[in-house]
CSV table of C-alpha atoms and ligand atoms in Angstrom, one decimal:
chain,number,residue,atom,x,y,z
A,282,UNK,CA,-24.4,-4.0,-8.7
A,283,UNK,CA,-20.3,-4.8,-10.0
A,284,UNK,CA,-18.8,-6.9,-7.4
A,285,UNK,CA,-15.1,-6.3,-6.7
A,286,UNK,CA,-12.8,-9.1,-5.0
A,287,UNK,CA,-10.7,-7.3,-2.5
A,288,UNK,CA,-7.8,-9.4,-1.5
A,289,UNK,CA,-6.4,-8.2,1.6
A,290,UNK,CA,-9.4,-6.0,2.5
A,291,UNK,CA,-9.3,-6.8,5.8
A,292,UNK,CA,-5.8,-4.8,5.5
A,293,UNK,CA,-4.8,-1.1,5.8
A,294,UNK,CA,-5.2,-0.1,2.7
A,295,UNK,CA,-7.4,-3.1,1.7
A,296,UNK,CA,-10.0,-1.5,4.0
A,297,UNK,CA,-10.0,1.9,2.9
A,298,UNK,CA,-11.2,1.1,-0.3
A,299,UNK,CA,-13.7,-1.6,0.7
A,300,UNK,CA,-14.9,1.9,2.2
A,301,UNK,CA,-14.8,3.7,-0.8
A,302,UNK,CA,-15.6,0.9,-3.2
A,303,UNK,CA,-19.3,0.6,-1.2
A,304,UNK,CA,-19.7,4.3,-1.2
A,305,UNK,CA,-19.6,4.6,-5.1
A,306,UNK,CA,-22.1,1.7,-5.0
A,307,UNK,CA,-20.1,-1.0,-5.6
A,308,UNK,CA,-20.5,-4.3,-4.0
A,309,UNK,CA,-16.8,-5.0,-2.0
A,310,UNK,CA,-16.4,-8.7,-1.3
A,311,UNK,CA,-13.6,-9.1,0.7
A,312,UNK,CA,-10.8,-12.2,0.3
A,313,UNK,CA,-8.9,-12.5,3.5
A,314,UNK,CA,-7.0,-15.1,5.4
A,315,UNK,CA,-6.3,-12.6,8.5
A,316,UNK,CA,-3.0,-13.1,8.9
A,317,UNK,CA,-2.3,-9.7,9.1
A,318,UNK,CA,-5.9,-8.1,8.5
A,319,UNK,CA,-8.5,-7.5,11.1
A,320,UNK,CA,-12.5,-8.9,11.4
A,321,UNK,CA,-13.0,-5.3,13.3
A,322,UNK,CA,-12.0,-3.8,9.4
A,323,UNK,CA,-14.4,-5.3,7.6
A,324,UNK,CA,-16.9,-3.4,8.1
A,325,UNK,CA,-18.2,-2.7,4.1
A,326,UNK,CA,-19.5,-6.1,2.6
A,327,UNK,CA,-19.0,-9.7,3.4
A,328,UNK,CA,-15.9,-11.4,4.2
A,329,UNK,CA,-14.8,-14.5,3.0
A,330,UNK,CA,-12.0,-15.8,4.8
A,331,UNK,CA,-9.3,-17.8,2.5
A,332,UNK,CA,-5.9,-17.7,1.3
A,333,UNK,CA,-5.0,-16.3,-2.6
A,334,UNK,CA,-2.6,-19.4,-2.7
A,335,UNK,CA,-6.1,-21.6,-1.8
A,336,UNK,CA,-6.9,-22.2,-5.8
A,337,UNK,CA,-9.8,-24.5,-4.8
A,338,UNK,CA,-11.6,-21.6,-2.6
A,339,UNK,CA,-10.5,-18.6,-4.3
A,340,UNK,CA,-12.3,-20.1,-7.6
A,341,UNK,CA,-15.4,-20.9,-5.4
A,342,UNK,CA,-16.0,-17.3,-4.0
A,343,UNK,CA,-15.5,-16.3,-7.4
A,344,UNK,CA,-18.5,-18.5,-9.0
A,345,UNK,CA,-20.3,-17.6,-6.4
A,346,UNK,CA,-20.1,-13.4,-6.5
A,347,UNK,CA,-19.2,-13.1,-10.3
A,348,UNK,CA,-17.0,-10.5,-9.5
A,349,UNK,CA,-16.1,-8.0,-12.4
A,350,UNK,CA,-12.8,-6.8,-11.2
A,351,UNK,CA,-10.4,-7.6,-8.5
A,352,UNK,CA,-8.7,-5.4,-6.0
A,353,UNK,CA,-5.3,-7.0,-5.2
A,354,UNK,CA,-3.8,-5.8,-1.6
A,355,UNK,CA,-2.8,-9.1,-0.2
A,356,UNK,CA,0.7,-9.4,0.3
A,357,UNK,CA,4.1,-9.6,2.6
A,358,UNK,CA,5.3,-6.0,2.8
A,359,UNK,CA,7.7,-5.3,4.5
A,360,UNK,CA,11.1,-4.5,3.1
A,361,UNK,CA,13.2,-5.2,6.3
A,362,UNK,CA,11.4,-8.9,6.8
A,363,UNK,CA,11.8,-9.3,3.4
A,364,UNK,CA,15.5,-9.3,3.7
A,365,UNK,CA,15.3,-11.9,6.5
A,366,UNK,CA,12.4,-14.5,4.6
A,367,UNK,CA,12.8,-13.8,0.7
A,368,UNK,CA,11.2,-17.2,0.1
A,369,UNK,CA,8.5,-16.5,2.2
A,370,UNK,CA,7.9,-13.2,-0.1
A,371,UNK,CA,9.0,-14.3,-3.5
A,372,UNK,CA,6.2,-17.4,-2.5
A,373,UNK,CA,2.8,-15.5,-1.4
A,374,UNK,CA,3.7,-12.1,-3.8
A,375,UNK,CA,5.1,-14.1,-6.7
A,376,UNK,CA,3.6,-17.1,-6.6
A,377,UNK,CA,0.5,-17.0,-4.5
A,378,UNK,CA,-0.1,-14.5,-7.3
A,379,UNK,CA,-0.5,-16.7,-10.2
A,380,UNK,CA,-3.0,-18.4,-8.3
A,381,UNK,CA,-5.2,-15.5,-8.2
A,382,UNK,CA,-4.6,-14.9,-11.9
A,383,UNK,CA,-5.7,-18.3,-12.7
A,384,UNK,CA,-9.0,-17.9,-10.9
A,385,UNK,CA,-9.5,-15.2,-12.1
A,386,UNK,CA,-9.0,-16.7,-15.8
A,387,UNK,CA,-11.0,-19.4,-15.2
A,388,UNK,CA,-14.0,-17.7,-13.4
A,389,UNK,CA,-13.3,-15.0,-16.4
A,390,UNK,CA,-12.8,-12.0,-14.7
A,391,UNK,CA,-10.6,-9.5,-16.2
A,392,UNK,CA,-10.3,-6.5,-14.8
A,393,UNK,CA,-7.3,-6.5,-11.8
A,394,UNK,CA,-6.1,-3.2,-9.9
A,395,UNK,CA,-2.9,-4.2,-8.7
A,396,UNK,CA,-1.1,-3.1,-5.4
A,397,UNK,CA,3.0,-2.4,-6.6
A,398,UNK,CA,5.2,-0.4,-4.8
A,399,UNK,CA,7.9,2.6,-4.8
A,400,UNK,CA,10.0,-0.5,-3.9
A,401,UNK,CA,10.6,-1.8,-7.0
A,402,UNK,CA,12.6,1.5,-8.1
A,403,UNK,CA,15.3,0.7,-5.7
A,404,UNK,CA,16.9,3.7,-5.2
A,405,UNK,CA,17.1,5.5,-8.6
A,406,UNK,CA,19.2,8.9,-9.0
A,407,UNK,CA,16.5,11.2,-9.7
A,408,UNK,CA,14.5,13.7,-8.2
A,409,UNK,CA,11.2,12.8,-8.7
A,410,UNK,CA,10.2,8.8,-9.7
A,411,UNK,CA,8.5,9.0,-12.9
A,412,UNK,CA,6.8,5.9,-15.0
A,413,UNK,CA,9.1,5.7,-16.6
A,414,UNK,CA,12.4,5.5,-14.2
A,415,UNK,CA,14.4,2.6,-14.6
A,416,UNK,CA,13.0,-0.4,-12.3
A,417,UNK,CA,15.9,-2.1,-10.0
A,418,UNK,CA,14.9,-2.7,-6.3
A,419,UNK,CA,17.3,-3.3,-3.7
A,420,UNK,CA,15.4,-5.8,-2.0
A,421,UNK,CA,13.2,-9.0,-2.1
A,422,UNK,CA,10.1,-7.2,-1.2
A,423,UNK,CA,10.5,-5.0,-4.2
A,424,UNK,CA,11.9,-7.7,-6.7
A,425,UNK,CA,8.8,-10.0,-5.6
A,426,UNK,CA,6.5,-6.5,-6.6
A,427,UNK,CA,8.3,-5.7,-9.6
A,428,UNK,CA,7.9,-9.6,-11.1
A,429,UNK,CA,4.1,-9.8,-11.2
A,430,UNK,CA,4.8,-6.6,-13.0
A,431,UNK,CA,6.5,-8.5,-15.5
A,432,UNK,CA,4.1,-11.4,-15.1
A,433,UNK,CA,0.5,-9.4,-15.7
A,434,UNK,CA,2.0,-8.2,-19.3
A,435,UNK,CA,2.6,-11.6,-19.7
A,436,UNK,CA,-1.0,-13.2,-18.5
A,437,UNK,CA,-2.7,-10.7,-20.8
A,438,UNK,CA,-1.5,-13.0,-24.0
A,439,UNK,CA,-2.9,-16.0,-22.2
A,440,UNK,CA,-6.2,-14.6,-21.7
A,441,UNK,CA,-8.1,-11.3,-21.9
A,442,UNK,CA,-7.0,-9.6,-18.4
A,443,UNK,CA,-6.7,-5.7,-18.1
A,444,UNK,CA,-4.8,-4.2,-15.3
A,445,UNK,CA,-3.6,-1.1,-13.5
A,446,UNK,CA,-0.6,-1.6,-11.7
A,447,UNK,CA,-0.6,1.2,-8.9
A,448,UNK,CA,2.6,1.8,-7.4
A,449,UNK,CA,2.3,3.0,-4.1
A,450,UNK,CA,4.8,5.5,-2.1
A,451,UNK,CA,4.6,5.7,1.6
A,452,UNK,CA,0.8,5.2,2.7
A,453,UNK,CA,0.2,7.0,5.3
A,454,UNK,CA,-3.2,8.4,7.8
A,455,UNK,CA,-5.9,6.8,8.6
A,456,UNK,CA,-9.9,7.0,7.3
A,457,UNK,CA,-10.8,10.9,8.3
A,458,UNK,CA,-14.0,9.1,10.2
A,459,UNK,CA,-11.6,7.2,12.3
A,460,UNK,CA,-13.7,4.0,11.5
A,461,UNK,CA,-10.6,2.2,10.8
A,462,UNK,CA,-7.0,3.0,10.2
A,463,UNK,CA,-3.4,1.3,10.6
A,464,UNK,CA,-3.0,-1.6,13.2
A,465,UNK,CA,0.3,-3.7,12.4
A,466,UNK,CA,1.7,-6.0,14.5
A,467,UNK,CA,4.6,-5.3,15.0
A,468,UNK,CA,4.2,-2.4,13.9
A,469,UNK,CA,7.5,-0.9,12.2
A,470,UNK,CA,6.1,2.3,10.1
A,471,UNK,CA,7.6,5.4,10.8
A,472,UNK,CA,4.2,7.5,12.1
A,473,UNK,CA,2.4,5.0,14.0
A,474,UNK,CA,5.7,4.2,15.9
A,475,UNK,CA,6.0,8.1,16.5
A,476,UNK,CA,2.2,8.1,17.9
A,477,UNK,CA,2.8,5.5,20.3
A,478,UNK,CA,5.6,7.6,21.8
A,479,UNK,CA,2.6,10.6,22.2
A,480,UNK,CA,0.1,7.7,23.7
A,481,UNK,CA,2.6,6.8,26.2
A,482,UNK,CA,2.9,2.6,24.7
A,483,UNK,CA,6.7,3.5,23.5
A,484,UNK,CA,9.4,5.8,25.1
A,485,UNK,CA,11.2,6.4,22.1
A,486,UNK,CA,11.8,6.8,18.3
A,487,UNK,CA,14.2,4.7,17.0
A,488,UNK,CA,15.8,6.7,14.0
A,489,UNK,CA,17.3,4.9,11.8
A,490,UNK,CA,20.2,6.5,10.2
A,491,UNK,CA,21.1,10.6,10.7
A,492,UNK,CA,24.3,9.8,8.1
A,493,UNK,CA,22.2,9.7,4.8
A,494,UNK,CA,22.8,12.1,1.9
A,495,UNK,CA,19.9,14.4,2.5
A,496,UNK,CA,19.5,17.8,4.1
A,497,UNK,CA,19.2,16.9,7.4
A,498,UNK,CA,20.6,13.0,7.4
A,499,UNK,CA,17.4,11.3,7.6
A,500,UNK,CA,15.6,9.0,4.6
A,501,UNK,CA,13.3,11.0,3.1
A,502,UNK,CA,10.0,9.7,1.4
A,503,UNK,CA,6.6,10.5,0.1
A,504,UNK,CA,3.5,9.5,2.3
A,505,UNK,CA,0.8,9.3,0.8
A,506,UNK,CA,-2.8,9.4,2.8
A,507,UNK,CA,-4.5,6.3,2.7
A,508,UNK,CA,-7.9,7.6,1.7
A,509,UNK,CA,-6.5,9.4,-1.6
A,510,UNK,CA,-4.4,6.1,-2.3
A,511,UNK,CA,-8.0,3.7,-1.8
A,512,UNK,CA,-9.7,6.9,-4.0
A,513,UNK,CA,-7.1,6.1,-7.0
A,514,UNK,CA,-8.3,2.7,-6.7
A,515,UNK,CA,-11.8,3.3,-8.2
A,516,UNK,CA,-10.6,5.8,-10.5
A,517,UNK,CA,-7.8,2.9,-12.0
A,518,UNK,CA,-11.5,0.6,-12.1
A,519,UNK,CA,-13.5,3.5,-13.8
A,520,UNK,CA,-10.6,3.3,-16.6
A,521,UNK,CA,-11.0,-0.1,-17.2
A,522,UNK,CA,-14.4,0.1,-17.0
A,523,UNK,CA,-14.0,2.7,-20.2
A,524,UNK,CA,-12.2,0.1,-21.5
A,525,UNK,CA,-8.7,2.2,-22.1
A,526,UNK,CA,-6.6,-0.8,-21.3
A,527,UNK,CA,-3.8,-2.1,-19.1
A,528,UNK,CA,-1.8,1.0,-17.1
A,529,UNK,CA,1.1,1.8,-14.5
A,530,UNK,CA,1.0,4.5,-12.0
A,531,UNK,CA,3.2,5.7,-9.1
A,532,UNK,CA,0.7,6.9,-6.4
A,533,UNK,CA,2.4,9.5,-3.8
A,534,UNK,CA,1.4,12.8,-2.8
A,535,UNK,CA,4.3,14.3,-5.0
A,536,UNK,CA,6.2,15.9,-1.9
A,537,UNK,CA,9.6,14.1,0.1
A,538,UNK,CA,9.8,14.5,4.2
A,539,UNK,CA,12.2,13.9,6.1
A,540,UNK,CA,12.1,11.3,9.2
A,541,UNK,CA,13.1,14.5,11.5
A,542,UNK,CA,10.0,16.3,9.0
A,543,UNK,CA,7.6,13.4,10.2
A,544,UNK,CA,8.4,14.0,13.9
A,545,UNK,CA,7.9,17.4,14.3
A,546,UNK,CA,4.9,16.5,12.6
A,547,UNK,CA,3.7,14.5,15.0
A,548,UNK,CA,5.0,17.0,17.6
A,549,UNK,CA,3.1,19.8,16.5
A,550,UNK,CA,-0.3,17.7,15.6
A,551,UNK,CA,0.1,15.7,19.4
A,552,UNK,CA,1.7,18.1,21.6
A,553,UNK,CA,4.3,15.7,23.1
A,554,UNK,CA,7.8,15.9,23.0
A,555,UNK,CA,8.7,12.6,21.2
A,556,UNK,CA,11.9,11.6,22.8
A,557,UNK,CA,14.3,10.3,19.9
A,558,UNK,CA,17.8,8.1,19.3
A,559,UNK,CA,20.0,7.9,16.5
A,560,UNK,CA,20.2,3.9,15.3
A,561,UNK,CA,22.6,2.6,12.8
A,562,UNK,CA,20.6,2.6,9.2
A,563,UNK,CA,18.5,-0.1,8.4
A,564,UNK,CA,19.2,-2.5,6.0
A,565,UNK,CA,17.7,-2.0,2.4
A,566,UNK,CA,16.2,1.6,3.2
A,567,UNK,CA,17.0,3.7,0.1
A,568,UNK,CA,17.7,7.4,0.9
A,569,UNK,CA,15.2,9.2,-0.8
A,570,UNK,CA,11.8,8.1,-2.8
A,571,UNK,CA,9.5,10.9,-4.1
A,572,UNK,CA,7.0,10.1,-6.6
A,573,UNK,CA,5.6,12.4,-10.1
A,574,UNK,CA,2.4,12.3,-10.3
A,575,UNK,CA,1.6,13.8,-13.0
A,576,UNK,CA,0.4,10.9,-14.9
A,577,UNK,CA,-2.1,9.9,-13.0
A,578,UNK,CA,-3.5,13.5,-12.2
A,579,UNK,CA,-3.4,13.6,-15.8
A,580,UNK,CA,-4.7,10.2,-17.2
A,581,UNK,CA,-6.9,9.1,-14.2
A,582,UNK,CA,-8.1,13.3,-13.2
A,583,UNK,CA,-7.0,11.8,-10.1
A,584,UNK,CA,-4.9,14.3,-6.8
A,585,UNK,CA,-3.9,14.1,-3.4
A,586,UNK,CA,-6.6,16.4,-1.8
A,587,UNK,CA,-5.7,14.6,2.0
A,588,UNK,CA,-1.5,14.4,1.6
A,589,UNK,CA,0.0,17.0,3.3
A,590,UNK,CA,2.0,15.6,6.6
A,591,UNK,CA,-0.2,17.8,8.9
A,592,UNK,CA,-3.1,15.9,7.5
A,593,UNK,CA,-2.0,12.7,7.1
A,594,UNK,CA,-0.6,13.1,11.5
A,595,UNK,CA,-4.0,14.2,12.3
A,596,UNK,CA,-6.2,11.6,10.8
A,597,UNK,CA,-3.9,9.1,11.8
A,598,UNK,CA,-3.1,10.8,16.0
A,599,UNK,CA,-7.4,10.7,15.8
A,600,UNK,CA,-7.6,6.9,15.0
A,601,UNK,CA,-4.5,6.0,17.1
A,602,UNK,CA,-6.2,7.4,20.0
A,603,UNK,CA,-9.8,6.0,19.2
A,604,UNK,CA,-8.0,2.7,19.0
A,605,UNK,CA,-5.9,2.3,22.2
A,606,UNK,CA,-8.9,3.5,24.0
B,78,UFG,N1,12.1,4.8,10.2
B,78,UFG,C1,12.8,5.1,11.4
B,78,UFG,N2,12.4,4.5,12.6
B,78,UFG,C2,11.4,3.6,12.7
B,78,UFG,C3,10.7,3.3,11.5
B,78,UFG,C4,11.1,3.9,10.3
B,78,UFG,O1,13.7,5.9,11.3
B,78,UFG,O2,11.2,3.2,13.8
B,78,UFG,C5,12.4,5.4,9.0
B,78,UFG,C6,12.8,4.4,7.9
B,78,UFG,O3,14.2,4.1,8.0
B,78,UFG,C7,12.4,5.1,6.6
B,78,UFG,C8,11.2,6.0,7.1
B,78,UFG,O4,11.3,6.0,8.5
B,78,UFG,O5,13.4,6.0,6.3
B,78,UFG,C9,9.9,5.3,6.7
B,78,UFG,O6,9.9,4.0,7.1
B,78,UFG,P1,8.6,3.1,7.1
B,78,UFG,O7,9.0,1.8,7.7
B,78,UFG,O8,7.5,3.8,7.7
B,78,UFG,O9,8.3,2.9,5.6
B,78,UFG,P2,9.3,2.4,4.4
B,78,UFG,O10,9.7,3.6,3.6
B,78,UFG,O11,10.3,1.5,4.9
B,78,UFG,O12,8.3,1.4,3.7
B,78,UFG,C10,7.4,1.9,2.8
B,78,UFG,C11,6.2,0.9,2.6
B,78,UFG,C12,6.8,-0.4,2.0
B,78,UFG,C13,7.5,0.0,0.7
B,78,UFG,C14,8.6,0.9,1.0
B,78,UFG,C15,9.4,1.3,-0.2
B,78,UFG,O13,5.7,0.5,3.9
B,78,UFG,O14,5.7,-1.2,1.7
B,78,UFG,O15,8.0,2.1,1.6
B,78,UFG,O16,10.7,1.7,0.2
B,78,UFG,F1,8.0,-1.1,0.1
């Protein structure tokens, strides 16, 4: 059976494909150091418990479960706390990072899916974010994202690594078996904030910023459901496994909604009037992020089957209720 490394798969997203990985009968091994991951999330294959900026350990698991490939979710990501602690990010994304790399060179495994971001666009003047859009992020969080970038085309002249680099838009929903789903703390995404208003834990939504240049004033962006996101994951392995080589993908489901969108989402999915207040804008929040993806509908024969925001609300309202039972 291939074994896959999943860094972070005690994580959100991490998670969802340790799911899906074990499904399509591979054999997930999850890396983890739980500093923001949960033991309740691993629920598909063993966890090892370690840091990716622990060289010693990381090169032990991998000797011992000769992994092929090597899921990489482990990260700071957050963009606001990223403008508070850019050393912090620019040390475990950037540098904690190489690490990883150079386990994975010396216990010779080659194949890496890599977890980027809509972040390192910054805030580009198009409509829809394609591949090819110039890359300038606004903030640390993105930068940190957009060096490994930079740094995997570099590793693969040092040794034989492949990788996708999937760049994620706004992940979003929770696993449609509500077996697991999103548990920050704190928690500062935009839908779990708004379902703890419906469960009763919050009195209000926060929004931040009505004076943006958008139809209604809000940020827009592109959530994405977390179970299509993980479901891109095996497709980006199944393309190394054909051997076609190192890629880059945005990952959205191809549609913008508005913060005042997102809530009447949740109104309509919860039935509770989600009580609301007009914040100042939060630093390093572009105004609008919407991902084409074309390419890797195209290339990977991958869609969004689970992305539409009534979807997304429901899945997610069904595990935040499970969870704060
Ligand atoms: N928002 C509010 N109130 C809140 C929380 C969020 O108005 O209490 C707004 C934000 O300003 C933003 C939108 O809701 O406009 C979405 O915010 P999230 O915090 O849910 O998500 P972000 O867009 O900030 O972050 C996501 C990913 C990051 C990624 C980033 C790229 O979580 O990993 O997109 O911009 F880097």
């Amino acid at each position: 059976m291939t074994t896959v490394i999943v860094t972070g798969g005690a994580g959100y997203i991490g998670s969802h494909a340790a799911k899906l990985l074990e499904k399509a009968g591979y054999n997930p091994v999850v890396y983890d150091d739980l500093s923001t991951g949960h033991e309740w999330a691993v629920k598909w294959g063993p966890l090892e418990i370690g840091s990716i900026g622990d060289s010693e350990r990381l090169v032990g698991v991998m000797e011992r479960y000769k992994p092929d490939a090597v899921f990489h979710f482990a990260a700071q990501c957050l963009v606001g706390e990223s403008m508070q602690k850019p050393l912090s990010y620019y040390n475990k994304n950037v540098g904690e990072t190489i690490t990883l790399l150079q386990a994975m060179k010396q216990a010779r495994c080659h194949k890496l899916i890599f977890s980027s971001s809509c972040a390192t666009f910054g805030e580009p003047e198009v409509d829809l974010i394609t591949e090819d859009t110039i890359q300038q992020p606004i903030n640390p969080y993105g930068r940190s994202k957009l060096m490994i970038e930079t740094i995997l085309a570099d590793a693969e002249k040092e040794f034989p690594l492949n990788s996708v680099i999937l760049r994620y838009f706004n992940a979003a929903g929770g696993d449609p078996e509500a077996a697991i789903g999103e548990a920050h703390d704190p928690e500062t995404h935009i839908i779990p904030i708004i379902l703890q208003c419906a469960l009763g834990t919050r009195d209000k939504v926060n929004i931040y910023g009505d004076d943006y240049l958008t139809p209604d004033g809000t940020c827009i962006r592109d959530y994405i459901h977390v179970t299509d996101l993980a479901e891109a994951h095996l497709l980006a392995l199944k393309w190394l496994e054909a051997g076609k080589g190192s890629e880059h993908f945005n990952l959205g489901g191809g549609n913008g909604y508005s913060v005042y969108d997102v809530i009447e989402a949740c109104r309509k999915i919860t039935g509770h009037l989600i009580p609301t207040q007009i914040c100042p804008r939060r630093e390093g929040d572009p105004s609008k992020l919407i991902a084409s993806v074309a390419k890797a509908k195209k290339s990977l024969c991958w869609s969004p089957k689970m992305s539409d925001i009534s979807t997304i609300v429901a899945d997610a309202w069904r595990w935040a209720q499970k969870s704060s039972a």
